[in-house]
Short mmCIF file of C-alpha atoms in Angstrom, two decimals:
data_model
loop_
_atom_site.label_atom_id
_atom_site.label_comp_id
_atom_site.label_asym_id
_atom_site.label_seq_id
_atom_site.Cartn_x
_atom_site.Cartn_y
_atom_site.Cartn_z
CA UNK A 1 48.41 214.33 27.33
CA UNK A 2 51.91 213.26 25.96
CA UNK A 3 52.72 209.68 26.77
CA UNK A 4 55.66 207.83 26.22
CA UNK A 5 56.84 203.76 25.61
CA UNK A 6 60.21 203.15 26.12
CA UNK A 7 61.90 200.11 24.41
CA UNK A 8 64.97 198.60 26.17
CA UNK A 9 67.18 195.50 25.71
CA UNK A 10 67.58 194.69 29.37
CA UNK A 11 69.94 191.74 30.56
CA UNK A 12 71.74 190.97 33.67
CA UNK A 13 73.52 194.41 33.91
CA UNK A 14 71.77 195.41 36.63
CA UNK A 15 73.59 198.64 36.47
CA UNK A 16 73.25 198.99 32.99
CA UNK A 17 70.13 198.68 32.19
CA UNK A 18 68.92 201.11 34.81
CA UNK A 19 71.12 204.11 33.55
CA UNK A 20 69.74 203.06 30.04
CA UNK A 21 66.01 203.35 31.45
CA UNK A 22 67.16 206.76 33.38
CA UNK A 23 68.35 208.07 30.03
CA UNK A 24 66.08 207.35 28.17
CA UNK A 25 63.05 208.27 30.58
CA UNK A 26 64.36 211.81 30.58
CA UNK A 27 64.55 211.92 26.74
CA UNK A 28 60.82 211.19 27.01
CA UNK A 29 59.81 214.30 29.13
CA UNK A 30 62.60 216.92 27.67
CA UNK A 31 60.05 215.57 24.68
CA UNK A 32 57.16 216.38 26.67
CA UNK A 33 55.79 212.91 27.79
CA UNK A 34 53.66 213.13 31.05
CA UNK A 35 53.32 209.78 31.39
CA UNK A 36 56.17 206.95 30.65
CA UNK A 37 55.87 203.51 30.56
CA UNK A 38 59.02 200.85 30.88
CA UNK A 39 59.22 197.14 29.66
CA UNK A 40 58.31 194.42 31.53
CA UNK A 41 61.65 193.73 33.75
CA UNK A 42 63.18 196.47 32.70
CA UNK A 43 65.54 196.16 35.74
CA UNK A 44 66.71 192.84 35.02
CA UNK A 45 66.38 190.11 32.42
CA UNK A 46 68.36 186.76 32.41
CA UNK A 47 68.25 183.32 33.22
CA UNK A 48 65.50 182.19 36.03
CA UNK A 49 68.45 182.06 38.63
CA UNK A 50 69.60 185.38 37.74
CA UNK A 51 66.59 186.88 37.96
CA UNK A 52 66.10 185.21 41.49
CA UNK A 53 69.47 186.47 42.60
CA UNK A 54 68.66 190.20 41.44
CA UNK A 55 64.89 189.74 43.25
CA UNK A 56 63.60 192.96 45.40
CA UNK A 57 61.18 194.38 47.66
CA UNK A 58 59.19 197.19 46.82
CA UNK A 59 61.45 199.81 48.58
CA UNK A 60 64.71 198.07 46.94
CA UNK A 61 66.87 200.47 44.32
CA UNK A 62 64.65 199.70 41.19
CA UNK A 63 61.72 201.19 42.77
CA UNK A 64 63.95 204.21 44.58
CA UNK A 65 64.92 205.18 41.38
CA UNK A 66 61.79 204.98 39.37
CA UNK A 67 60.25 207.38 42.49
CA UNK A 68 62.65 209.44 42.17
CA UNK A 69 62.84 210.21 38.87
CA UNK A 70 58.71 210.83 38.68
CA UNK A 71 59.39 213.63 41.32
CA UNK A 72 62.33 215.06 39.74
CA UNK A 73 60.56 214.98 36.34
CA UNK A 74 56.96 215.85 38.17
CA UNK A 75 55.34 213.35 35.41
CA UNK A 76 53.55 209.41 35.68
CA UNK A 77 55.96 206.45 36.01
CA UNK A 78 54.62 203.25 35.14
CA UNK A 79 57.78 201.03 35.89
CA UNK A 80 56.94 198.48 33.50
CA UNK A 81 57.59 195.52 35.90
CA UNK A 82 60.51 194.00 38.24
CA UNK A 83 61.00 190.69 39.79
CA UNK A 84 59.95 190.98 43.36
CA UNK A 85 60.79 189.70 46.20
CA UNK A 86 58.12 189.65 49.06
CA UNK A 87 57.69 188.40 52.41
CA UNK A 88 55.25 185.28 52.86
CA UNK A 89 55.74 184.64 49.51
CA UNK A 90 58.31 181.48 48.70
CA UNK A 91 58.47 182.74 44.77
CA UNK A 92 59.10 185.84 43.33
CA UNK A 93 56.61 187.76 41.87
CA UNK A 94 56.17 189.96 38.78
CA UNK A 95 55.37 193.11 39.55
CA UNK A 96 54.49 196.77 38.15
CA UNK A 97 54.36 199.82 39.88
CA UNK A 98 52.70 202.88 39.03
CA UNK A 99 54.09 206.27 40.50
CA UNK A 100 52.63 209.64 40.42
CA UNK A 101 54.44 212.89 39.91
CA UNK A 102 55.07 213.51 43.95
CA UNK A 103 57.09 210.50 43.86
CA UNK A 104 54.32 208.24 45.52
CA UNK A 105 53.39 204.72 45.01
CA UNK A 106 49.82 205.29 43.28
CA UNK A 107 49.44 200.82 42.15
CA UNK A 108 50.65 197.89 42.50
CA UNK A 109 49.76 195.24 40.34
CA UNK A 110 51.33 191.70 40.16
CA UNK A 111 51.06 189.74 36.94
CA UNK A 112 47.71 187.57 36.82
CA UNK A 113 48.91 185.16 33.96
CA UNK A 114 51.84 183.18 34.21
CA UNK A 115 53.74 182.51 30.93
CA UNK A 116 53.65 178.73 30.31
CA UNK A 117 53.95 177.82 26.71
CA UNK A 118 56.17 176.64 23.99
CA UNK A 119 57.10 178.78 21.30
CA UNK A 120 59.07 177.74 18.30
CA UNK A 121 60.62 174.79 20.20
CA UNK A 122 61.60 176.85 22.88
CA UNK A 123 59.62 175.74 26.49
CA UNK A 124 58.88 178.37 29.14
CA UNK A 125 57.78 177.80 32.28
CA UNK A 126 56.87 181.50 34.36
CA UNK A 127 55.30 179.69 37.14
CA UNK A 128 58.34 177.41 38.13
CA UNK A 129 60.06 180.28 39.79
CA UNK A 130 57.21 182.91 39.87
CA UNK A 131 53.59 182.95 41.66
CA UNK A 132 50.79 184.69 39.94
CA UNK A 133 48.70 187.94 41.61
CA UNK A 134 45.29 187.37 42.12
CA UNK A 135 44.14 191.18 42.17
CA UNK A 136 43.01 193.54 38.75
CA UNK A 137 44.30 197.23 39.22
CA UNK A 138 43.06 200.38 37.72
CA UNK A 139 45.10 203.19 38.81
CA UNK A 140 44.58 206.91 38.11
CA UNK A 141 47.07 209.25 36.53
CA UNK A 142 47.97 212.92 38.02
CA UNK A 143 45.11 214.34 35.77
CA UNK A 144 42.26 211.95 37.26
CA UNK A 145 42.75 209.35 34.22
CA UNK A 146 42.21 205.78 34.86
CA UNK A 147 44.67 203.71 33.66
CA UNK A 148 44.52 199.82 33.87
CA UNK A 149 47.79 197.55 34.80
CA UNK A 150 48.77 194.69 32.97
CA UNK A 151 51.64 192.93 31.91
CA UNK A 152 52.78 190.97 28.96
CA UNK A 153 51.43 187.73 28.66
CA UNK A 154 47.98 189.16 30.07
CA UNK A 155 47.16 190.86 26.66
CA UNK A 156 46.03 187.18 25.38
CA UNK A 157 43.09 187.44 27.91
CA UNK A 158 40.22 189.62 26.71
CA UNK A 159 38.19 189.42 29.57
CA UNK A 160 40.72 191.23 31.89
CA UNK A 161 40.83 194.34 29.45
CA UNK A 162 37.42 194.51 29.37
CA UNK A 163 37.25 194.60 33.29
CA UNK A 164 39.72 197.15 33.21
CA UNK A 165 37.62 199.13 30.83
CA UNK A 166 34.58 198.63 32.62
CA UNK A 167 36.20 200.02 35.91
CA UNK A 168 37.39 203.11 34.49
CA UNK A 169 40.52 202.55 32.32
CA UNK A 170 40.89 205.18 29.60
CA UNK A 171 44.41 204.20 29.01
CA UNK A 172 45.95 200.67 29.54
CA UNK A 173 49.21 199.78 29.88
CA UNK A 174 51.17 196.72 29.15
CA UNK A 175 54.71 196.40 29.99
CA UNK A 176 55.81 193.43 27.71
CA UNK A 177 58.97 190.80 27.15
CA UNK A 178 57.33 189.28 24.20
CA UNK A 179 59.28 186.67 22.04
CA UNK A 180 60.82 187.99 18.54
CA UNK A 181 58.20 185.25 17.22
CA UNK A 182 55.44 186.77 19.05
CA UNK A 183 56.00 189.92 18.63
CA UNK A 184 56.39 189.17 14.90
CA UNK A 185 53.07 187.64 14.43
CA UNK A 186 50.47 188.29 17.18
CA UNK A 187 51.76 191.54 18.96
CA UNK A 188 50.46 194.44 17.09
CA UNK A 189 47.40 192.23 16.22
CA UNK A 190 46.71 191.77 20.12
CA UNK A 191 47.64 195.13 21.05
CA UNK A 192 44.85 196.54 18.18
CA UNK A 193 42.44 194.07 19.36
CA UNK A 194 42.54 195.24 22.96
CA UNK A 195 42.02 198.61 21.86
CA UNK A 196 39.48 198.39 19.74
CA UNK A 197 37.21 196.04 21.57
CA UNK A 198 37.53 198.40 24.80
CA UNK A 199 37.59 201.90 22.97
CA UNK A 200 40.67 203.18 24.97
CA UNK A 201 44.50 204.17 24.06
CA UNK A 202 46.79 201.27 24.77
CA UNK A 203 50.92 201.85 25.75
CA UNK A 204 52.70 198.98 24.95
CA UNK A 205 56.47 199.03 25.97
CA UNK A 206 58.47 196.14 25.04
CA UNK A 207 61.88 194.60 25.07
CA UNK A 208 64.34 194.02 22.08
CA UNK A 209 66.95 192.06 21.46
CA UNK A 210 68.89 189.38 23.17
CA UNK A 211 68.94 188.74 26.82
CA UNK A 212 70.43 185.40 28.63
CA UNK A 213 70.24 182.14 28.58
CA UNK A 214 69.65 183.08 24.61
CA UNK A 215 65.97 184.35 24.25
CA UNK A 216 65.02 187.17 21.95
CA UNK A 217 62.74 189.75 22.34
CA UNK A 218 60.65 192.04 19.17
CA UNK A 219 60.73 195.25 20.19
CA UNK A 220 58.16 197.17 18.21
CA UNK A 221 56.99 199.12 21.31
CA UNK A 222 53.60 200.61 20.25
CA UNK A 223 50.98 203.58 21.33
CA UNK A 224 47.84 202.68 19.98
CA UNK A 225 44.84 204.93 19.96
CA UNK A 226 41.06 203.76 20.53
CA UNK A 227 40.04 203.49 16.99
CA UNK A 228 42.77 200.78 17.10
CA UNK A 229 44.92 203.46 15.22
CA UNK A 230 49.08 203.28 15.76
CA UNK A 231 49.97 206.44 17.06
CA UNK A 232 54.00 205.10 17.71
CA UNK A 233 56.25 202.30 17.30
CA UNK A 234 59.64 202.26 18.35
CA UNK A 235 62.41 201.92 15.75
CA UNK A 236 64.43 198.34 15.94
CA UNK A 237 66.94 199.25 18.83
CA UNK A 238 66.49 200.97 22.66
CA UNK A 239 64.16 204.31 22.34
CA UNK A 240 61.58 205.95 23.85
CA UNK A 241 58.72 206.78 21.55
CA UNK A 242 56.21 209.88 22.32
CA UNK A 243 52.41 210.41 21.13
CA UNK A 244 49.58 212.86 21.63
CA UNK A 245 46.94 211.30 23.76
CA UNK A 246 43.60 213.32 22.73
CA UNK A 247 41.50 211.76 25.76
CA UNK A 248 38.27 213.59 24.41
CA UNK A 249 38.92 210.69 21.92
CA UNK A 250 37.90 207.91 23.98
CA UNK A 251 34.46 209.67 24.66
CA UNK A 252 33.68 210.28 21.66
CA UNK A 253 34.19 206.69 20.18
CA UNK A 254 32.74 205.12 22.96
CA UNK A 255 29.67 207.72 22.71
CA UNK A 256 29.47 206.93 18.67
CA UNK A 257 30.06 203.28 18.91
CA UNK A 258 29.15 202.32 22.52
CA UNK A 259 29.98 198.53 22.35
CA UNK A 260 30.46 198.72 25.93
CA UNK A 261 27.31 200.42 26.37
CA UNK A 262 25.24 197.70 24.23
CA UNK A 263 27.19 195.00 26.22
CA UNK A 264 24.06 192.56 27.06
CA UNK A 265 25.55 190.15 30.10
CA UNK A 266 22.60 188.62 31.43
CA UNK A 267 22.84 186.94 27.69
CA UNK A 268 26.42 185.41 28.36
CA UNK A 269 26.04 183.10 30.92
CA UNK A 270 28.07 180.01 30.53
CA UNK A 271 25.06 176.97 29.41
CA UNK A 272 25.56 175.16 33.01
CA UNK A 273 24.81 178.77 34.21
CA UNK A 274 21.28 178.36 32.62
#
């Protein structure tokens, strides 16, 4: 299977930044991808108002589009993520949707972490205008793969990977808006780490460049196989990147180093738990 990350620098252009994604999502099948993952909010990236302002529900245009483009294209859509807008819920959410070659919603999965840190001097605070999901997703491609859902910020949490693994995930994707010092020191790092500890291939789109009120993202979208081997990385600007999946690969590293299978989790109980 051919899978594709593509790399965007997504700001407030609404407009722009989804005929950027269409482009370059058809660039990735004419190149034979049969499954393409987007950036986390590839739709729109800006300030926290702006963001609010461009919210949508499920059926808005971000999601029209991504649906029909799978069924035009007949391939897997994972539409990195967009900033939702649902009912009963007073903040948005951020969300990633996973669409199958007939143009159907397959997933739904709605960021579990919330991004609430300070990086080089810089404070951000996720949670003031968003509300985390609650709910781990394993979807399955057209060809009967599983492939977990996860977004950005979730990579720094082992322990969901390894559910995802554990549930069926051969392939894991995580649509990312990671800092340019993030990405510079911990992404590829992370990304490796995830793949290696759960023996499957690991599509990592992410942002580049500047977006409002002045952030930077790192680009350096990666496919990474489940050796922990880079199959792809984007060059520095927008660009969809392509690699051979060779699924009989995850079997047979699993089946000659079978961490998961030597997992021993009556031993890991917590010492309160004893």
């Amino acid at each position: 299977m051919r899978a594709a990350a593509v790399q965007l620098n997504s700001t407030d252009d609404i407009e722009r930044n989804r005929t950027t994604a269409d482009r370059l999502v058809r660039a990735a099948a004419a190149n034979g991808a049969e499954l393409v993952v987007l950036p986390e909010k590839w739709n729109v990236l800006g300030t926290e108002e702006q963001m609010a302002a461009a919210a949508e529900p499920l059926d808005g245009p971000s999601i029209s589009w991504a649906r029909q483009v799978a069924a035009e294209l007949g391939l897997d859509l994972v539409a990195g993520s967009i900033v939702e807008r649902a009912d009963g819920h007073e903040k948005t959410l951020n969300t990633s949707v996973h669409i199958g070659p007939d143009g159907e919603v397959r997933a739904v999965y709605r960021k579990i972490h919330m991004f609430d840190v300070e990086v080089d001097g810089t404070v951000y605070r996720e949670s003031d205008g968003e509300e985390p999901g609650d709910e781990i997703v394993v979807s399955e491609l057209a060809g009967g793969v599983g492939v977990g859902m996860s977004v950005c910020y979730d990579v720094r949490f082992p322990e969901l990977y390894r559910i995802l693994a554990l549930r069926g995930a051969e392939v894991v994707v995580i649509p990312s808006a990671f800092t340019l010092a993030t990405t510079r020191d911990h992404w590829e790092t992370l990304l490796r780490a995830r793949a290696i500890e759960n023996q499957c291939f690991v599509i990592a789109p992410n942002q580049i460049g500047a977006h409002p009120p002045g952030d930077r993202s790192g680009g350096r979208s990666l496919i990474v196989d489940p050796w922990g081997l880079v199959l792809a990385m984007a060059p520095d600007r927008e660009a969809a990147v392509v690699a051979e999946l060779d699924l009989g690969r995850v079997h047979e590293v699993r089946r000659t180093l079978p961490s998961l299978a030597n997992r021993r989790p009556a031993a890991y109980r917590w010492p309160e738990d004893r």
